[in-house]
XYZ file of C-alpha atoms in Angstrom:
754
model
C -19.486 73.275 -23.646
C -22.649 75.160 -24.660
C -22.151 77.634 -27.479
C -23.137 81.266 -26.855
C -26.638 82.151 -27.917
C -25.995 85.807 -28.778
C -23.153 87.515 -30.616
C -20.012 88.584 -28.792
C -20.607 92.275 -29.427
C -17.730 93.933 -31.227
C -15.595 90.832 -30.821
C -12.397 90.267 -32.639
C -11.978 91.744 -36.066
C -8.489 90.315 -36.085
C -5.307 91.565 -37.626
C -5.342 92.344 -41.340
C -1.918 91.238 -42.486
C 0.075 93.209 -45.046
C 1.109 89.894 -46.557
C -1.002 88.407 -49.352
C -3.898 86.371 -48.054
C -3.173 82.660 -48.096
C -6.376 81.703 -49.860
C -9.985 82.639 -50.561
C -11.856 84.415 -47.786
C -14.772 82.235 -46.800
C -18.184 83.788 -46.491
C -20.214 84.027 -43.309
C -22.813 81.316 -43.091
C -26.054 81.334 -41.217
C -25.707 79.654 -37.836
C -21.939 80.110 -37.692
C -20.092 81.266 -34.601
C -20.193 84.971 -33.753
C -17.642 86.906 -35.837
C -14.117 86.327 -34.674
C -14.844 83.458 -32.299
C -13.131 80.247 -33.313
C -14.843 77.000 -32.463
C -11.613 75.443 -31.191
C -11.440 77.993 -28.386
C -14.739 76.822 -26.935
C -13.581 73.311 -26.102
C -11.130 72.738 -23.302
C -8.552 69.985 -23.342
C -9.326 66.706 -21.645
C -8.838 66.794 -17.908
C -5.516 65.180 -16.976
C -4.552 63.529 -13.725
C -3.918 66.430 -11.368
C -2.633 64.653 -8.278
C 1.032 65.286 -7.555
C 3.283 63.684 -4.963
C 4.901 66.344 -2.805
C 7.898 64.070 -2.275
C 9.186 64.439 -5.838
C 9.334 66.963 -8.640
C 6.507 66.152 -11.067
C 7.491 65.374 -14.626
C 7.481 68.110 -17.239
C 4.872 66.160 -19.200
C 2.379 65.867 -16.345
C 2.866 69.480 -15.262
C 2.406 70.862 -18.758
C -0.749 68.767 -19.194
C -2.221 70.508 -16.144
C -1.117 73.933 -17.371
C -2.546 73.424 -20.857
C -5.803 72.152 -19.362
C -6.320 75.195 -17.145
C -5.310 77.583 -19.936
C -7.690 76.037 -22.451
C -10.481 75.971 -19.870
C -10.041 79.664 -19.151
C -9.965 80.541 -22.853
C -13.146 78.524 -23.387
C -14.846 80.351 -20.533
C -13.778 83.768 -21.810
C -14.657 83.088 -25.445
C -18.142 81.878 -24.523
C -19.138 85.220 -23.000
C -20.479 88.294 -24.809
C -18.052 91.176 -24.683
C -19.379 94.345 -23.089
C -18.552 97.775 -24.480
C -17.328 99.005 -21.090
C -14.605 96.673 -19.861
C -13.452 98.414 -16.700
C -15.083 96.142 -14.135
C -15.329 92.976 -16.216
C -14.218 89.974 -14.204
C -14.588 87.065 -16.612
C -14.510 88.411 -20.156
C -11.881 89.195 -22.784
C -11.328 92.642 -21.358
C -8.457 95.102 -21.648
C -8.460 95.653 -17.893
C -6.012 94.296 -15.342
C -8.159 91.272 -14.473
C -7.921 89.830 -17.959
C -4.433 91.196 -18.549
C -3.019 89.056 -15.769
C -4.331 85.993 -17.564
C -2.748 87.151 -20.799
C 0.624 87.389 -19.025
C 0.565 83.686 -18.192
C -1.012 82.627 -21.486
C 1.652 84.536 -23.429
C 4.417 82.654 -21.649
C 2.676 79.363 -22.330
C 2.332 80.264 -26.010
C 6.127 80.546 -26.255
C 6.613 76.830 -25.698
C 3.259 75.205 -26.435
C 2.738 73.122 -29.544
C -0.912 74.185 -29.480
C -1.213 77.402 -31.486
C -4.771 78.104 -30.329
C -3.529 80.081 -27.345
C -1.491 82.468 -29.483
C -4.350 82.849 -31.984
C -6.661 83.736 -29.112
C -4.216 86.286 -27.698
C -3.632 87.783 -31.145
C -7.350 88.211 -31.702
C -7.861 89.869 -28.316
C -4.986 92.303 -28.862
C -6.225 93.203 -32.311
C -9.758 93.705 -31.023
C -8.445 96.450 -28.740
C -6.227 97.881 -31.506
C -3.253 97.367 -29.161
C -4.491 100.254 -27.039
C -5.004 100.887 -23.336
C -7.748 102.100 -21.051
C -7.472 105.251 -18.945
C -7.550 108.151 -21.393
C -10.080 110.213 -19.446
C -7.798 111.968 -16.962
C -4.238 112.414 -15.843
C -4.728 110.085 -12.891
C -6.106 107.294 -15.021
C -3.414 107.863 -17.647
C -0.939 106.974 -14.887
C -2.937 104.023 -13.534
C -0.699 100.969 -13.346
C -3.639 98.587 -13.763
C -4.307 99.910 -17.245
C -0.686 99.293 -18.251
C -0.822 95.573 -17.446
C -2.120 94.561 -20.879
C 1.021 96.113 -22.313
C 2.839 92.867 -21.575
C 0.679 91.154 -24.195
C 1.480 93.789 -26.789
C 5.182 93.575 -25.972
C 5.082 89.811 -26.354
C 3.421 90.035 -29.751
C 5.870 92.710 -30.886
C 8.857 90.670 -29.717
C 7.633 87.693 -31.725
C 6.491 89.554 -34.828
C 8.338 92.857 -35.077
C 5.232 94.755 -36.217
C 5.796 98.378 -35.164
C 2.125 99.294 -34.851
C 1.641 96.637 -32.184
C 3.869 98.577 -29.785
C 3.177 102.190 -30.718
C 0.113 102.948 -28.529
C 1.764 101.398 -25.479
C 5.005 103.238 -26.075
C 3.168 106.530 -26.419
C 1.488 105.974 -23.038
C 4.758 105.041 -21.366
C 6.488 108.062 -22.898
C 3.773 110.216 -21.371
C 4.245 108.583 -17.965
C 8.048 108.695 -17.802
C 8.443 112.321 -16.620
C 6.006 111.726 -13.755
C 7.663 108.513 -12.626
C 11.128 110.091 -12.973
C 10.225 113.337 -11.172
C 13.165 114.665 -9.223
C 11.347 115.328 -5.956
C 9.246 113.050 -3.793
C 5.575 113.961 -3.607
C 2.899 113.279 -0.982
C 1.017 111.042 -3.413
C 2.647 108.095 -5.171
C 1.974 107.082 -8.748
C 2.145 103.407 -7.780
C 0.457 103.870 -4.440
C -0.793 100.297 -3.931
C 1.245 97.093 -3.820
C -0.606 95.457 -6.720
C 0.778 98.130 -9.044
C 4.244 96.607 -8.732
C 3.031 93.616 -10.726
C 1.035 95.559 -13.292
C 3.389 98.257 -14.564
C 7.118 97.863 -13.741
C 7.640 94.683 -15.800
C 6.067 96.441 -18.788
C 8.509 99.344 -18.414
C 11.466 96.988 -18.044
C 10.471 95.059 -21.173
C 10.038 98.290 -23.124
C 13.668 99.108 -22.408
C 14.691 95.593 -23.458
C 12.729 95.878 -26.714
C 13.740 99.422 -27.670
C 17.137 99.789 -26.031
C 15.974 103.059 -24.427
C 16.837 102.977 -20.700
C 14.498 105.838 -19.788
C 11.627 103.413 -19.170
C 13.636 101.260 -16.807
C 15.192 104.227 -14.999
C 11.822 105.908 -14.467
C 10.215 102.720 -13.197
C 13.146 102.093 -10.872
C 12.594 105.493 -9.234
C 8.900 104.956 -8.581
C 9.391 101.339 -7.515
C 11.729 102.492 -4.770
C 9.350 105.262 -3.722
C 6.559 102.705 -3.351
C 8.791 100.341 -1.405
C 9.860 103.148 0.924
C 6.217 103.725 1.864
C 4.786 100.191 1.915
C 7.639 97.831 2.815
C 7.825 96.928 6.505
C 11.341 95.731 7.179
C 10.528 94.155 10.555
C 7.873 91.934 8.997
C 9.592 91.453 5.616
C 6.215 92.149 4.013
C 4.341 94.865 2.131
C 1.254 96.719 3.233
C -1.358 96.888 0.502
C -1.367 100.715 0.644
C -0.783 103.479 3.188
C -4.283 103.275 4.622
C -3.197 100.078 6.321
C -0.810 102.040 8.521
C -3.641 103.763 10.392
C -5.800 102.483 13.230
C -8.911 102.328 11.071
C -7.463 99.505 8.979
C -6.459 96.882 11.516
C -7.338 93.288 12.198
C -9.801 92.496 14.945
C -6.893 91.868 17.308
C -5.433 95.290 16.540
C -2.524 94.062 14.435
C -1.686 95.385 11.001
C -3.225 93.625 8.008
C -0.823 91.939 5.610
C -2.907 90.767 2.716
C -1.763 87.629 0.973
C -2.573 88.664 -2.577
C -0.997 92.108 -2.180
C 2.295 90.498 -1.220
C 1.775 87.953 -3.983
C 1.526 90.748 -6.521
C 4.845 92.106 -5.259
C 6.689 88.790 -5.342
C 5.335 87.917 -8.771
C 6.118 91.418 -9.965
C 9.676 91.163 -8.674
C 10.191 87.943 -10.624
C 8.930 89.475 -13.873
C 10.883 92.700 -13.228
C 14.141 90.857 -12.589
C 13.691 88.824 -15.765
C 14.109 91.985 -17.834
C 16.538 93.883 -15.592
C 20.029 94.133 -17.146
C 22.686 92.190 -15.304
C 24.696 95.377 -14.694
C 21.754 97.551 -13.630
C 22.838 99.623 -10.632
C 19.804 98.801 -8.471
C 19.685 95.107 -9.267
C 21.026 94.137 -5.833
C 18.232 96.073 -4.127
C 15.554 93.999 -5.840
C 17.293 90.667 -5.364
C 17.702 91.410 -1.670
C 14.028 92.320 -1.386
C 12.976 89.172 -3.227
C 15.101 86.950 -1.017
C 13.828 88.580 2.181
C 10.211 88.144 1.107
C 10.811 84.550 0.050
C 12.186 83.628 3.452
C 9.266 85.241 5.231
C 6.607 83.820 2.899
C 7.952 80.281 3.101
C 7.519 80.389 6.864
C 3.867 81.441 6.572
C 2.753 78.498 4.426
C -0.044 76.534 6.085
C -0.254 72.805 6.578
C -2.498 72.319 3.546
C 0.135 73.910 1.305
C -1.674 77.235 0.812
C -1.361 80.649 2.417
C -4.301 82.321 4.115
C -5.796 85.622 2.975
C -4.472 87.361 6.097
C -0.861 86.243 6.262
C -0.200 86.959 9.947
C -3.661 86.086 11.222
C -4.649 82.917 9.346
C -7.452 82.116 11.766
C -9.307 85.295 10.724
C -10.008 83.722 7.319
C -9.299 80.019 7.790
C -10.723 78.823 4.470
C -8.517 77.847 1.540
C -7.448 80.794 -0.661
C -5.549 80.457 -3.943
C -5.188 83.976 -5.341
C -2.267 84.759 -3.052
C -0.956 81.214 -2.890
C -0.573 80.866 -6.640
C 1.850 83.818 -6.695
C 3.981 82.284 -3.969
C 4.280 78.943 -5.743
C 5.249 80.820 -8.899
C 7.742 83.147 -7.225
C 9.434 80.509 -5.061
C 9.795 78.093 -7.983
C 11.077 80.953 -10.136
C 13.655 81.841 -7.491
C 14.901 78.251 -7.366
C 15.056 78.003 -11.151
C 17.140 81.166 -11.435
C 19.538 80.410 -8.612
C 18.285 83.094 -6.221
C 16.793 80.663 -3.705
C 18.324 77.530 -2.226
C 16.707 74.505 -3.866
C 16.926 72.261 -0.805
C 15.186 74.851 1.362
C 12.482 76.089 -0.969
C 11.620 73.083 -3.147
C 9.443 71.419 -0.464
C 7.381 74.614 -0.185
C 6.932 74.742 -3.956
C 5.851 71.106 -4.274
C 3.480 71.352 -1.338
C 1.913 74.509 -2.768
C 1.639 73.102 -6.314
C -0.149 70.002 -5.068
C -2.525 72.195 -3.055
C -3.378 74.367 -6.049
C -4.193 71.297 -8.126
C -6.601 70.079 -5.469
C -8.630 73.249 -6.064
C -9.073 72.910 -9.827
C -12.810 72.796 -10.328
C -14.663 70.457 -12.709
C -14.795 73.305 -15.258
C -10.982 73.477 -15.320
C -10.646 76.783 -13.463
C -8.829 77.241 -10.177
C -11.280 77.682 -7.337
C -11.028 79.196 -3.856
C -9.894 82.484 -5.379
C -10.580 85.622 -3.415
C -12.607 88.092 -5.433
C -11.291 91.484 -6.528
C -10.769 93.864 -3.645
C -8.160 95.507 -1.468
C -7.898 93.358 1.677
C -8.655 89.904 3.053
C -12.261 88.676 2.877
C -13.883 85.270 3.064
C -13.602 83.066 -0.016
C -15.887 80.334 -1.342
C -14.588 77.112 -2.942
C -16.252 77.904 -6.290
C -14.865 81.459 -6.583
C -12.527 81.922 -9.563
C -10.482 84.747 -11.051
C -8.558 85.322 -14.264
C -5.583 86.490 -12.210
C -5.468 83.061 -10.600
C -5.604 81.035 -13.809
C -2.990 83.313 -15.428
C -0.605 82.986 -12.524
C -1.313 79.256 -12.224
C 0.121 79.010 -15.738
C 3.245 80.916 -14.654
C 3.577 78.693 -11.589
C 3.171 75.548 -13.668
C 5.780 76.643 -16.179
C 8.231 77.163 -13.338
C 7.348 73.810 -11.739
C 7.963 72.141 -15.099
C 11.316 73.954 -15.301
C 12.389 72.409 -11.999
C 13.413 69.473 -14.178
C 15.937 71.679 -15.999
C 19.275 73.330 -15.109
C 19.333 76.778 -13.481
C 18.649 79.602 -15.951
C 20.611 82.842 -15.881
C 19.101 86.321 -15.740
C 18.036 88.456 -17.478
C 15.932 86.353 -19.825
C 16.187 87.053 -23.520
C 13.093 88.213 -25.319
C 11.520 85.501 -27.505
C 12.945 85.092 -30.976
C 11.050 86.395 -33.976
C 8.513 83.952 -35.369
C 8.851 82.633 -38.881
C 6.377 83.982 -41.413
C 4.582 80.646 -41.389
C 4.058 80.812 -37.634
C 2.784 84.393 -37.826
C 0.328 83.436 -40.554
C -0.865 80.399 -38.611
C -1.433 82.359 -35.391
C -2.985 85.510 -36.841
C -6.738 85.164 -37.284
C -7.990 86.416 -40.642
C -10.815 88.957 -40.419
C -14.126 87.294 -41.230
C -15.758 88.375 -44.453
C -18.779 90.703 -44.263
C -22.134 88.971 -43.890
C -23.013 90.163 -47.401
C -20.405 87.856 -48.912
C -22.682 84.953 -49.790
C -22.324 82.551 -52.665
C -19.456 81.630 -55.005
C -19.557 84.823 -57.042
C -19.323 87.109 -54.002
C -16.561 84.953 -52.553
C -14.541 85.303 -55.772
C -15.127 89.049 -55.874
C -14.105 89.455 -52.236
C -10.988 87.380 -52.803
C -9.983 89.551 -55.776
C -10.598 92.715 -53.741
C -8.379 91.545 -50.896
C -5.578 90.579 -53.287
C -5.809 93.974 -54.953
C -5.658 95.680 -51.572
C -2.442 93.855 -50.813
C -0.915 94.444 -54.237
C -1.757 98.144 -54.571
C -0.953 99.303 -51.040
C 2.348 101.118 -50.553
C 4.758 99.171 -48.352
C 7.014 101.324 -46.104
C 9.519 98.473 -46.110
C 10.398 99.507 -49.662
C 12.556 102.324 -48.254
C 14.539 99.824 -46.190
C 14.599 102.192 -43.220
C 15.337 100.794 -39.772
C 12.449 100.266 -37.395
C 11.528 103.275 -35.277
C 11.359 100.933 -32.290
C 14.343 98.616 -32.661
C 17.324 98.961 -30.322
C 20.697 99.890 -31.745
C 22.377 96.634 -32.730
C 26.013 96.428 -31.600
C 28.563 96.537 -34.407
C 30.507 93.429 -35.432
C 33.055 92.295 -32.887
C 35.986 93.718 -34.863
C 34.320 97.161 -34.823
C 33.944 97.363 -31.043
C 37.461 98.453 -30.218
C 37.790 101.958 -28.737
C 39.081 104.515 -31.220
C 38.850 108.204 -32.018
C 37.066 108.975 -35.272
C 36.009 111.980 -37.323
C 33.656 111.904 -40.300
C 32.145 114.388 -42.704
C 28.512 113.331 -43.173
C 26.943 114.588 -46.391
C 24.201 112.045 -45.720
C 23.302 114.163 -42.665
C 23.333 117.602 -44.330
C 27.113 118.030 -44.038
C 27.474 117.417 -40.317
C 31.012 116.930 -39.086
C 31.071 114.226 -36.398
C 33.805 113.299 -33.980
C 33.929 110.918 -31.029
C 36.209 108.735 -28.985
C 35.702 106.202 -26.222
C 34.197 108.788 -23.849
C 32.441 111.609 -25.704
C 30.748 112.430 -29.008
C 30.147 115.792 -30.723
C 29.217 117.400 -34.002
C 29.170 120.756 -35.765
C 26.949 121.815 -38.626
C 27.897 122.301 -42.266
C 26.828 124.234 -45.349
C 23.939 121.997 -46.456
C 22.134 122.493 -43.150
C 22.780 126.224 -43.305
C 20.783 126.348 -46.533
C 17.997 124.103 -45.251
C 17.566 125.247 -41.655
C 18.299 128.910 -41.165
C 19.421 130.165 -38.754
C 21.594 127.156 -37.881
C 25.022 128.240 -36.755
C 28.438 127.430 -35.360
C 27.400 126.024 -31.978
C 28.899 122.702 -30.857
C 26.546 119.774 -30.309
C 26.971 117.242 -27.483
C 25.868 113.626 -27.746
C 25.195 111.453 -24.725
C 27.228 108.251 -25.029
C 27.526 105.030 -22.991
C 29.719 102.744 -25.109
C 33.463 102.732 -25.711
C 33.274 102.218 -29.461
C 31.939 104.696 -32.062
C 28.154 104.776 -32.317
C 27.110 108.038 -33.993
C 26.992 106.687 -37.556
C 24.710 103.783 -36.633
C 22.494 105.987 -34.465
C 22.096 108.480 -37.303
C 20.679 105.791 -39.568
C 17.428 105.949 -37.606
C 14.861 108.528 -38.690
C 14.786 109.806 -35.109
C 18.275 109.662 -33.638
C 17.095 111.694 -30.637
C 15.796 108.432 -29.112
C 18.102 106.422 -26.863
C 18.459 102.913 -28.260
C 20.883 101.652 -25.660
C 24.195 103.255 -26.639
C 23.305 106.937 -26.308
C 21.552 109.693 -28.221
C 21.540 113.319 -29.243
C 19.153 115.062 -26.873
C 21.166 118.289 -26.545
C 19.533 121.230 -28.294
C 22.132 123.686 -29.569
C 19.438 126.037 -30.810
C 20.691 129.583 -31.370
C 23.307 129.238 -28.649
C 26.956 128.310 -28.590
C 26.198 124.768 -27.465
C 29.324 123.402 -25.819
C 32.171 125.717 -26.701
C 31.169 127.630 -29.803
C 32.594 131.117 -29.923
C 31.807 134.629 -31.132
C 33.094 138.182 -30.840
C 31.814 140.087 -27.814
C 31.199 143.696 -28.806
C 28.890 146.303 -27.346
C 27.420 143.741 -24.917
C 26.416 141.452 -27.748
C 27.833 138.224 -29.152
C 28.452 138.315 -32.914
C 28.743 134.811 -34.358
C 29.473 133.029 -37.619
C 27.170 130.715 -39.518
C 27.949 127.022 -40.190
C 31.451 125.901 -41.133
C 32.310 126.373 -44.792
C 35.150 123.927 -45.555
C 36.768 121.052 -43.689
C 39.906 118.904 -43.707
C 40.090 115.628 -41.736
C 43.711 114.942 -40.840
C 43.476 111.950 -38.519
C 40.785 109.379 -37.721
C 40.313 105.785 -36.629
C 43.162 105.478 -34.135
C 44.346 107.258 -31.005
C 43.256 110.741 -32.136
C 40.561 112.415 -34.192
C 41.836 115.638 -35.722
C 40.355 117.973 -38.316
C 40.130 121.654 -39.212
C 37.303 123.837 -40.486
C 36.921 127.338 -41.835
C 34.150 129.841 -41.155
C 33.297 132.494 -43.725
C 33.681 136.164 -42.697
C 30.934 137.528 -40.509
C 30.179 141.090 -39.379
C 30.808 142.481 -35.920
C 28.230 145.245 -35.856
C 29.365 147.668 -38.580
C 32.868 148.165 -37.243
C 34.744 145.105 -38.531
C 34.590 141.718 -40.245
C 36.017 138.500 -38.790
C 36.700 135.011 -40.174
C 38.044 131.883 -38.488
C 40.096 128.753 -39.009
C 39.824 126.223 -36.190
C 41.526 122.878 -35.559
C 39.872 120.242 -33.370
C 41.786 117.421 -31.681
C 40.204 114.688 -29.548
C 42.595 112.011 -28.244
C 41.486 108.577 -27.131
C 40.704 108.409 -23.409
C 39.912 112.112 -22.965
C 36.665 113.965 -22.291
C 38.176 117.149 -23.753
C 38.477 118.358 -27.315
C 41.389 120.727 -27.841
C 40.460 123.615 -30.160
C 43.022 125.956 -31.687
C 41.476 128.960 -33.407
C 42.920 131.708 -35.559
C 40.695 134.718 -36.143
C 41.390 137.073 -39.019
C 39.993 140.593 -39.183
C 40.029 143.597 -41.462
C 41.104 145.613 -38.395
C 44.204 144.687 -36.394
C 42.903 145.845 -33.017
C 42.493 143.115 -30.348
C 39.224 141.202 -30.078
C 37.228 140.122 -27.058
C 36.075 136.605 -27.791
C 33.189 135.009 -25.929
C 33.288 131.215 -25.688
C 29.920 129.943 -24.613
C 27.752 127.231 -23.151
C 24.060 127.247 -24.036
C 21.657 127.954 -21.203
C 19.176 125.301 -20.146
C 16.142 125.288 -17.873
C 13.209 123.005 -17.209
C 10.868 122.115 -14.360
C 13.905 121.022 -12.335
C 15.516 124.462 -12.445
C 18.187 126.306 -14.405
C 21.169 124.067 -13.688
C 24.436 125.002 -11.992
C 27.027 127.449 -13.346
C 30.597 127.538 -12.030
C 32.857 130.474 -12.975
C 36.523 130.200 -11.991
C 38.734 132.972 -13.374
C 41.813 131.862 -11.433
C 41.851 128.512 -13.227
C 40.290 129.718 -16.467
C 37.128 127.602 -16.207
C 33.462 127.924 -17.030
C 31.303 124.922 -16.175
C 27.604 124.193 -16.463
C 25.722 121.191 -15.105
C 22.342 121.029 -16.786
C 19.093 120.560 -14.855
C 17.976 116.945 -14.755
C 16.023 115.795 -17.772
C 13.564 113.168 -16.451
C 13.951 111.025 -19.544
C 17.679 111.257 -20.140
C 19.499 112.623 -17.097
C 22.012 115.489 -17.061
C 24.910 116.657 -19.195
C 27.897 118.509 -17.811
C 29.911 120.954 -19.955
C 33.289 122.439 -19.074
C 35.410 125.055 -20.878
C 39.019 125.722 -20.033
C 40.992 128.756 -21.323
C 44.370 130.264 -20.575
C 43.816 132.235 -17.325
C 46.259 134.883 -18.516
C 43.867 135.849 -21.338
C 40.652 136.141 -19.346
C 38.742 139.433 -19.493
C 35.834 138.228 -17.362
C 32.483 136.491 -17.684
C 29.225 137.524 -19.313
C 25.941 136.096 -20.479
C 23.269 136.854 -23.001
C 19.800 135.429 -23.541
C 21.151 132.138 -24.863
C 24.588 131.597 -23.349
C 26.915 131.679 -20.390
C 30.202 133.171 -21.656
C 33.828 133.263 -20.667
C 35.585 136.254 -22.255
C 39.184 136.206 -23.448
C 41.468 138.724 -25.177
C 42.639 137.665 -28.645
C 44.978 139.211 -31.231
C 43.854 138.770 -34.848
C 46.129 136.467 -36.791
C 47.550 134.800 -33.675
C 46.236 131.323 -32.763
C 44.773 130.672 -29.331
C 43.814 127.371 -27.721
C 40.958 126.364 -25.464
C 39.344 123.085 -24.389
C 35.771 121.849 -24.328
C 34.740 118.768 -22.336
C 31.462 116.989 -21.646
C 30.036 114.303 -19.396
C 26.732 112.438 -19.018
C 25.469 111.114 -15.722
C 23.950 108.076 -17.462
C 27.135 107.255 -19.313
C 30.057 105.127 -18.189
C 32.282 107.560 -16.311
C 30.410 110.104 -14.176
C 27.285 109.651 -12.094
C 26.920 113.126 -10.637
C 27.814 116.789 -10.953
C 30.300 116.450 -8.118
C 32.181 113.566 -9.726
C 32.433 115.526 -12.997
C 33.590 118.768 -11.396
C 36.152 116.920 -9.274
C 37.473 115.331 -12.457
C 37.690 118.682 -14.254
C 39.514 120.229 -11.302
C 42.189 117.539 -11.582
C 42.928 118.189 -15.278
C 45.882 120.186 -16.585
C 45.834 121.830 -20.020
C 48.479 123.026 -22.430
C 47.575 126.337 -24.094
C 50.662 126.913 -26.211
C 49.942 126.216 -29.872
C 51.166 122.786 -31.006
C 52.837 122.747 -34.436
C 50.669 121.076 -37.063
C 51.706 117.465 -37.529
C 52.182 115.978 -40.975
C 50.572 112.536 -41.316
């Protein structure tokens, strides 16, 4: 291998670790490699025997030798090239674009199991060179471009192995920006993922982000757009995908007038399905849709394999481009072997296709170690030359080889677990140290530089000192003995005097005196938490600095604001709602078993200038119920009856103002919130004694149900909630049907003594 003759511009100022440097930083020397390039990368492994017998599964050893050879050859080729400032159309360099990213996908998987740490060092240096960022910042369209998301898989892999938050932050910010567009409620003429290749580039990155963070919004959003793309591009009769919608019209046909089904486009889809299903939770609602699609495509693709073991660029018209073509074929070998290894495809049926294809791919490995006969970048079949190569081919060859090697092993279940965290020694050994400046020459400068770096490490503040949980980590389940369903209530001085209560179905809180001092004008509205586990989760969720992020078990995304939230009350007088501030005192009477019960007091508050009112309220939430029973006693300096307004905060967004149901005959006020693209919809229901109803009203912040109350006499009402991404209700209709079937007792229940 000839060394490069000019510097790799801007190449690879690799990660500066927060840990102390392991030793002196060596100075640059004249005639050394360009900064950041390691000499080991520039030499490929020795070429192994590449012939395989299609009558038998090749050994793991021989298969891995071929995989390591191609991987090292591709790294050597990439590292030997100068790196251009603009990487958008780079085809052979260490770019951040999709071409290079598809190599990183395969190389990352190899680095999980390889004893050779050079691959992971190379990947680490590339990721650090790009500061873990993505292309596409110039416009909204490019911010949504799936191709520019593909490199996110590399960042996710490095985060999974190292747990360094900054590695994932730029990617997560981009995905957060994309989620509302992917999760839009209505179909649009234009798709976000409008071409088949996109299904390889972006969806697996979204699925892994959910696996890494616990937040299902990424997976749910990607699922919506995936299905939109399939609805437009999947042709059920052919069991194949069109590359994009242009290939439906007469101007994009084969010479014989038939539709064009491009091999690599369908390869992207099959490979993307495999990677998507690896991260898809076993209980994900749409999982069957994707497995069915994968199995249909596999059956069709297997039947289109040619005698030489490859697939032609035009799947249904192989004679149009009769030459060998590997860039589609390599995906099919990968996907079919993957399907066998994970029990989705019958081994007896599909193994011969895999072995025939693997042998064919190996016949096209060029003397330089790269896979030849690869169609160039494009959007449809074209002629291919034997010497043509592509990073997407070498990357997917690695994936295919790993699956061929795994044919020697038992079937693996899905989803796959993320890789375990690396030991500190492994991280140190696979993280390139930034080269010293060229001015560091001679022993004295080396000593000075070494002392400077040690001081930098010693004097820098370490956020880990606060022992706060990661902003990215999913919510870890509690110990097994803490996972039993129970109803709990807790006063939380650690959260500014919140009072929390939850059971196996719902979770709520109200705000206490410390928050009243800190965040005026906080008030007596009732907060709703979205919950999808049967055991208590609020305490563990609140330990995160931002508990408004879903980490797998639920979150608080409901904004009480100045409103009543879900069931706060006030006195309705002169067409205005007069409300208390935060609760003043509390008494928890029952927690940890089949009921959470507590009472609170609210200090007197004015009703205009005509009277003053105070309140004592008892809350009771039994196990198995979506409804909290509230019994309130209002005291007043005037004995005249009160009109009390019990409210639900208004909500609106781009998806509308939600749905309000007012039912005086049954004493109900219900509100189904407009869909939140990231988190779904909450439903709130209030139930009061119909005999006390005075009507309905609303103000700027609330929908209100009005009841007649006598000061000093207790009255009871119920507040219930539901979440369409929780465990019990998937729609407004299912929630409202449930509410309609409930019966409520409004007579005061004597206070129990525990």
